[in-house]
Amino acid sequence: MSTTRLIRRLAGALGLVPALLAVVAGAPGAAPAAPGDAAGAREARRAFTLEDLYRLARPAGVDVSPDGRRLVYALTTRDLPRGRSNTDLYLLPAKGGEPRRLTWTDERAEASPRWSPRGDAIAFVAPEDDVDQLWLLPMAGGEARRLTKLATGVAGPVWSPDGRTIAFESRVYPECGADDACNRRRIEARRDGMLKVHLADELLYRHWTSWADGRVTHVLVVDVETGAVRDMTPGDRDAPVFSLGGGDIAFSSDGSELLYTRNPDPLDRLALSTNSDVFAVPLVPDEADPERGAGAVAPAAAVDLTRDNPAWDGRPRVSPADARQVAFLRQHVPGYESDLVRLAVLDRKTGAVRELATALDDPVSDFAWLPDGNGLLAIVPRRGTTPLLRVDLATGAVRDVADFGDIEELAVSPRGDAAYVVRSRVGEPHEIWRVPLRGQGGPERLTFHNRTVEREVDIRPAEALWVEGPGGRKIHVFVVKPHGFEPGRKYPLILNVHGGPQMMWSDRFRGDWQVYPGAGYVVAFPNPTGSTGYGHEFTRAISRDWGGRVFEELDAVAEALAALPYVDADRMGAMGWSWGGYAMAWMLGHTERFRAMASMMGLYDLRSFWGATEELWFPEWDLGGVPWESPDYERFSPAGFAKNFRTPTLVICGERDYRVPYTQGLQLFTALRRQKVPARLIVLTESGHWPGWYDIALYYTAHLEWFSRWLGGGGPPWSTADFAANLVFDRETGERIDGPPRDAGRVSR
C-alpha cells in the first residue's frame, strides 16, 4: 500500500477533515518512547514553565580520546534569577557511567575541548580579561595552563597530528598578522580613543553582530612548548571564510599541510559572492627562528584545491587512513547560499573531485571520516528529522545508521565501532548518545544531566500532521498539544513560521515547543515551500516567489488546524523569526484570520532591507537582483500593504542585528501604531539576529504576555515591563523582588 493511501485511510478512520492527513506517531524513524513516558505518567507531572527552560543543561563540543575510552565535552548551565551562565568541562566513560567534572570555575566558561593526539592533555578555550584564550589541561593532574594571551582572541582549536602545535582562528589586523603587540595597539587605540568611528571602502563592512573595522579572521598556529604564534593565512580577507558551523580548519593526516577556506573573488565582490575555496598551505620547519621551538612551523605558498568551482566549497577533512583523500562539502550554484550541499572527495594526487551520495536530494549538514578511510558518516535533514547516514567511499552508496530525532554533533571512536552524538527530540532535551556502527544494538543514551527536570515536568512530545495544500502538495506540520490536554476541550493555537526561509523545523528540543504548551496553548510548526528536508526542488521553489505559493500553503495549514476538534478557531495567533517575521508582516496585509501576531527580527520593507543588510547575495538571489531592476522588492514587500494592517502585533528586534537591521522592526511598529493598531515594540539593545540567553527570557515573557492578552491562554510568571526594567530578581540573592507588577497590558511610550 502506498504511503499516501495509508495516510488517507488513517485520516478517514480518525475522522479528520479532508484537508488534514495525520500521522498518529511522531516523526518518521523515531525511537520508541522511553519507559514511564506513557500519557498517564506524563500528565502526572506538572506543566513546563519559563523557569524550567533555564534549569536544563546543554552538552556540546564532544571529543573522543585517542584510546577511545573517554569523552570530553562542555556542559552549559544557567541561573536565570542571578543572570549567570556557566560552561564547564566534563569527562565521561565512552561506554557510559558517571561523568566527572573537570573544571570548577563559576566565573569563566570553558568550551571547545579537544584531546591531544597522545591523550595526555585537553586543549580548550576560556576567557581571560574578557578575551578568549587557549588553555591546556594536563590529564595526569594539576592546573590548566594558559597557552596564549592574544588581544585578538582564540576560537576553534585544532591539534596537529604530532601534538606540537595547535591551529585556531583569530580576528587580526592584516598588517599585524600574528604580531600581538601590533594588534593590541590598534585595538586599544580604537577602544580608548576619543573618536568612535566606523570606516569602510567596500561592502561587507559589518557582519551578523560586529563591524569589520579593518580586522579579518586568520588561522594562527601556536607552538605548544614555547607559546610562539605564527599567522598561516596572511592577507586582506577572512581565511577561513565565515561559517556558522565552523570546522573550516584541518591538518593533513601526516601534519605536512594545513587546510582552510578562503574566498578568492575580488574584494568588491565579497558581499555578493558565496564562493569559498579549499586551500592547502604546506608547513615547513621555521629554521629562520629556532628559538620558537622544535615544533615551530612557517607557511609556504598556499595552493587553491577547488579553484575550478565558482560556488561554495568548505569543511575540508583529510582521511585518517590516506592523506591523498580530502572530503569536503560543495555547492554548484554561485551566489545561491541555499543551493544543495553535496559531499565530495578530492584526490590530492590526481586533482580529481568525485561527489558521493549523489542520490541525496537534501543538503549534507555535517560529516566525519570513519577511521579506516573506507567511508564517512553524514548528517542530512530529512522530513523533520536529521538521520545519521553511512556513505561508502568506493561506491558512494548511502544507508541509514540511525534516525531517532535531531542530531547536532558527531564524533567517531578511533576504532570506528561507535559514533557519539548530541541528540534531542521535541519532548527530550539535549543529551549525549552512543550510536553503534557494527550492529551491536540501537542508540544508547549516555548522559542524564536533565533527568531531574524530565521526572518533574511534562515535556511535551510532538505529533506529525500532513496537510494537503494547493496542487496536492503535502505540507508537514509538527503539533504540540498543551499540558493536561483534554480531547473535549478547545484550546488557543499559535502557528510558528520558521526563518531562513531555507531551513526546516525538526524533531528537536526548543523552548518555543514547551513554554507555550505549558501555558495552555496548542502550537504548530509547519514546513512549507522553502523548507529543507523535502527535496531540493521544494527548497528552491521559494526563491523569487516570497509572497506566492508558500502563503497558499500556510493558509491551507491554518485552515486545517482551525478545523481540528481541539483548536478554538477564534483564538488563533501566529509568530515568526527572521523570514518568519517577514511572513507575519506579509500576513498582516493579507489576512485577518489571526487574533494576534508576533514578528521577531523580521523583514518589512524589502528595498531598505537590501540597502542595509550585509550579505547581499541573499536578497539578490531570492528577490531576483537589485531593487531598481527586480520588481520583487515592491511586489513582495509587506510595507506596500500597510493600509490593510488590523491585527495586534508584537514586534521584537535587536539593535546589533546586521542581518535584518532593527530599523525593519521600527518601520513595522510605526506603520501599526500610526493606524492605531495595538502593538508593542521591544528593542534588545545588545542583541543581534540571535539574542543572548538572558534576552531570550524576555522574548518568552513578552510572547506569553501578548498571546495571553489576545488569545486568553496562560501568561508569564512576571510582566514584560518588570523583566525589561530588571525588577523581577535580586541578582545577588536570586530571590524574587517583592512589589506589585507593572501593568502587563499597557504599551509604553
Short mmCIF file of C-alpha atoms in Angstrom, two decimals, residues 25 81 125 211 227 243 253 304 313 361 481 500 505 637 674:
data_model
loop_
_atom_site.label_atom_id
_atom_site.label_comp_id
_atom_site.label_asym_id
_atom_site.label_seq_id
_atom_site.Cartn_x
_atom_site.Cartn_y
_atom_site.Cartn_z
CA ALA A 25 3.03 8.52 15.60
CA PRO A 81 17.46 34.64 38.79
CA VAL A 125 39.04 27.87 25.06
CA TRP A 211 31.77 45.73 12.36
CA GLY A 227 53.78 29.59 23.02
CA SER A 243 30.87 29.76 8.68
CA SER A 253 46.93 13.25 8.45
CA ASP A 304 43.86 26.52 -4.21
CA ASP A 313 33.39 24.62 -1.00
CA ASP A 361 18.31 15.39 -2.58
CA LYS A 481 -0.69 19.75 22.47
CA GLY A 500 15.53 31.04 6.55
CA TRP A 505 11.51 22.65 11.79
CA SER A 637 7.26 43.93 0.31
CA ARG A 674 0.18 55.19 13.01
#
